[in-house]
């Protein structure tokens, strides 16, 4: 009896051949090299489609991220400009309501002069008679005088405020302790009798 892997054995009386692992092989249609090349091309196209889709999705995510970052930057810049505009507007209002410097009062005087000229031109170009025009000019002069008096009161108030601020600044500078540099790079803070006395005078001045 030959080996099973090397030959065949037909069933017969006295010989048992198990058939549990037998497989019935049915031949497929012939697959030529041209068919194999076409299959390779088809699968390559599928792989390319998936790869290009992956690259496109990655690029789309990058563009969306850049767009979001740009929109956020533009919103921040717009908010910054809005805040700066509001701050500048509040500062201009504060300069006109509570002027403190020479430039603030120059702005008030220039705006008052521009207002006076515009009102004078409007009155002169109106179609009223001379008596009415003179009455309007007198009222305009009265308003201008009132505004000039208001500006003068603001100037007196600002002068007192600036003087107090200057005195406080000078007292603070005089009352600061002396700082001495050492050879090792450290500094030493020393209160002298003059700085101590200046501190006492500053406290008395602030308490007035």
C-alpha positions as a printed NumPy array, in Angstrom:
array([[  0.   ,   0.   ,   0.   ],
       [  1.381,   3.356,  -1.075],
       [  1.473,   6.552,   1.063],
       [ -1.605,   8.702,   0.718],
       [  0.361,  11.872,  -0.049],
       [  2.246,  10.172,  -2.787],
       [ -0.397,   8.2  ,  -4.524],
       [ -4.011,   7.24 ,  -4.621],
       [ -5.889,   4.462,  -2.991],
       [ -9.238,   3.412,  -4.17 ],
       [-11.654,   2.127,  -1.59 ],
       [-12.159,  -1.585,  -1.578],
       [-13.142,  -4.368,   0.693],
       [-10.858,  -4.413,   3.724],
       [ -9.555,  -0.848,   3.209],
       [-11.217,   2.142,   4.97 ],
       [-10.529,   5.567,   3.555],
       [-11.983,   8.541,   5.553],
       [-13.743,  11.171,   3.468],
       [-14.294,  13.882,   6.127],
       [-11.451,  16.098,   4.864],
       [-12.111,  15.555,   1.19 ],
       [-12.629,  18.728,  -0.889],
       [-14.324,  18.819,  -4.213],
       [-12.323,  21.226,  -6.39 ],
       [-14.161,  22.899,  -9.215],
       [-11.958,  24.787, -11.7  ],
       [-12.574,  28.528, -12.097],
       [-12.569,  30.354, -15.42 ],
       [ -9.156,  30.948, -16.821],
       [ -7.477,  34.142, -15.466],
       [ -5.016,  35.502, -17.948],
       [ -2.17 ,  37.962, -17.405],
       [ -4.203,  40.688, -19.107],
       [ -6.996,  40.103, -16.613],
       [ -4.452,  40.306, -13.776],
       [ -3.068,  43.61 , -15.107],
       [ -6.602,  44.992, -15.408],
       [ -7.319,  43.903, -11.814],
       [ -4.123,  45.578, -10.627],
       [ -5.137,  48.779, -12.438],
       [ -8.621,  48.683, -10.943],
       [ -7.322,  48.185,  -7.41 ],
       [ -4.658,  50.864,  -7.932],
       [ -7.4  ,  53.303,  -8.954],
       [ -9.362,  52.405,  -5.812],
       [ -6.272,  52.913,  -3.64 ],
       [ -5.572,  56.236,  -5.363],
       [ -9.163,  57.37 ,  -4.785],
       [ -8.921,  56.609,  -1.079],
       [ -5.481,  58.227,  -0.802],
       [ -6.584,  61.362,  -2.645],
       [ -9.717,  61.506,  -0.512],
       [ -7.576,  61.289,   2.622],
       [ -5.296,  64.091,   1.361],
       [ -8.328,  66.199,   0.383],
       [ -9.946,  65.754,   3.806],
       [ -6.654,  66.632,   5.5  ],
       [ -6.305,  69.746,   3.336],
       [ -9.933,  70.683,   4.016],
       [ -9.389,  70.364,   7.77 ],
       [ -6.271,  72.533,   7.488],
       [ -8.125,  75.18 ,   5.467],
       [-11.028,  75.172,   7.921],
       [ -8.6  ,  75.534,  10.816],
       [ -6.81 ,  78.419,   9.069],
       [-10.128,  80.072,   8.259],
       [-11.31 ,  79.746,  11.854],
       [ -8.   ,  81.138,  13.122],
       [ -8.197,  84.032,  10.647],
       [-11.818,  84.788,  11.566],
       [-10.917,  84.697,  15.244],
       [ -7.975,  87.021,  14.604],
       [-10.173,  89.412,  12.619],
       [-12.798,  89.378,  15.362],
       [-10.14 ,  90.102,  17.964],
       [ -8.774,  92.952,  15.858],
       [-12.267,  94.357,  15.337],
       [-12.981,  94.11 ,  19.053],
       [ -9.641,  95.742,  19.798],
       [-10.385,  98.59 ,  17.391],
       [-13.855,  99.   ,  18.888],
       [-12.456,  99.156,  22.419],
       [ -9.766, 101.595,  21.326],
       [-12.396, 103.737,  19.622],
       [-14.585, 103.704,  22.718],
       [-11.612, 104.499,  24.933],
       [-10.542, 107.318,  22.63 ],
       [-14.119, 108.651,  22.578],
       [-14.325, 108.501,  26.378],
       [-10.931, 110.19 ,  26.626],
       [-12.074, 112.985,  24.306],
       [-15.237, 113.448,  26.366],
       [-13.175, 113.444,  29.554],
       [-10.825, 116.026,  28.055],
       [-13.759, 118.301,  27.344],
       [-15.587, 117.708,  30.619],
       [-12.535, 117.82 ,  32.877],
       [ -9.642, 119.469,  31.01 ],
       [ -6.301, 119.385,  32.783],
       [ -3.552, 120.206,  30.328],
       [ -2.77 , 123.098,  28.036],
       [ -3.684, 120.967,  25.008],
       [ -7.105, 120.193,  26.498],
       [ -7.924, 123.873,  26.849],
       [ -6.603, 124.592,  23.362],
       [ -9.075, 122.017,  22.038],
       [-11.917, 123.711,  23.927],
       [-10.965, 127.175,  22.672],
       [-10.598, 125.992,  19.081],
       [-13.954, 124.196,  19.157],
       [-15.6  , 127.248,  20.714],
       [-14.13 , 129.472,  18.002],
       [-15.298, 127.092,  15.259],
       [-18.785, 127.018,  16.778],
       [-18.867, 130.833,  16.985],
       [-17.829, 131.214,  13.36 ],
       [-20.405, 128.71 ,  12.14 ],
       [-23.17 , 130.346,  14.144],
       [-22.148, 133.813,  12.942],
       [-22.162, 132.657,   9.322],
       [-25.536, 130.974,   9.767],
       [-27.03 , 134.141,  11.258],
       [-25.585, 136.401,   8.547],
       [-26.75 , 134.102,   5.742],
       [-30.27 , 133.845,   7.15 ],
       [-33.054, 135.762,   5.492],
       [-34.022, 137.802,   8.562],
       [-33.912, 141.578,   8.776],
       [-30.99 , 143.48 ,  10.292],
       [-32.638, 143.972,  13.678],
       [-33.29 , 140.244,  14.069],
       [-29.738, 139.465,  12.994],
       [-28.333, 141.894,  15.562],
       [-30.484, 140.303,  18.254],
       [-29.253, 136.831,  17.284],
       [-25.654, 138.057,  17.321],
       [-26.153, 139.514,  20.807],
       [-27.522, 136.164,  22.007],
       [-24.574, 134.427,  20.392],
       [-22.174, 136.784,  22.159],
       [-23.93 , 136.104,  25.452],
       [-23.611, 132.337,  24.954],
       [-19.952, 132.683,  24.008],
       [-19.3  , 134.75 ,  27.137],
       [-20.966, 132.1  ,  29.31 ],
       [-18.902, 129.357,  27.687],
       [-15.682, 131.34 ,  28.152],
       [-16.521, 131.821,  31.817],
       [-17.12 , 128.084,  32.144],
       [-13.762, 127.356,  30.506],
       [-12.061, 129.83 ,  32.862],
       [-13.606, 128.075,  35.882],
       [-12.404, 124.743,  34.54 ],
       [ -8.944, 126.23 ,  34.04 ],
       [ -8.833, 127.444,  37.657],
       [ -9.961, 124.033,  38.899],
       [ -7.405, 122.247,  36.707],
       [ -4.658, 124.589,  37.903],
       [ -5.422, 123.727,  41.537],
       [ -5.588, 120.016,  40.75 ],
       [ -2.298, 120.085,  38.851],
       [ -0.646, 122.06 ,  41.633],
       [ -1.798, 119.535,  44.258],
       [ -0.626, 116.654,  42.096],
       [  2.758, 118.304,  41.613],
       [  3.138, 118.899,  45.354],
       [  2.183, 115.31 ,  46.148],
       [  4.632, 114.016,  43.594],
       [  7.403, 116.17 ,  45.029],
       [  6.605, 115.048,  48.593],
       [  6.56 , 111.407,  47.548],
       [  9.939, 111.824,  45.85 ],
       [ 11.369, 113.509,  48.956],
       [  9.975, 110.868,  51.33 ],
       [ 11.297, 107.883,  49.416],
       [ 14.075, 106.015,  51.231],
       [ 17.573, 106.158,  49.858],
       [ 18.707, 103.076,  47.937],
       [ 22.405, 102.235,  48.065],
       [ 24.033,  99.653,  45.81 ],
       [ 26.488,  97.21 ,  47.382],
       [ 29.492,  95.524,  45.866],
       [ 27.787,  92.126,  45.787],
       [ 24.978,  93.496,  43.634],
       [ 22.43 ,  93.771,  46.428],
       [ 20.74 ,  97.031,  47.386],
       [ 20.177,  98.552,  50.804],
       [ 17.203, 100.758,  51.631],
       [ 17.962, 103.438,  54.195],
       [ 15.599, 105.929,  55.83 ],
       [ 17.402, 109.133,  56.7  ],
       [ 16.125, 111.832,  59.078],
       [ 15.309, 113.958,  56.033],
       [ 13.185, 111.234,  54.363],
       [ 11.464, 110.46 ,  57.656],
       [ 10.616, 114.132,  58.165],
       [  9.434, 114.407,  54.568],
       [  7.198, 111.372,  55.117],
       [  5.68 , 113.013,  58.184],
       [  5.059, 116.254,  56.275],
       [  3.481, 114.321,  53.406],
       [  1.118, 112.543,  55.809],
       [  0.203, 115.898,  57.364],
       [ -0.402, 117.402,  53.92 ],
       [ -2.569, 114.464,  52.838],
       [ -4.549, 114.731,  56.069],
       [ -5.493, 118.35 ,  55.447]])
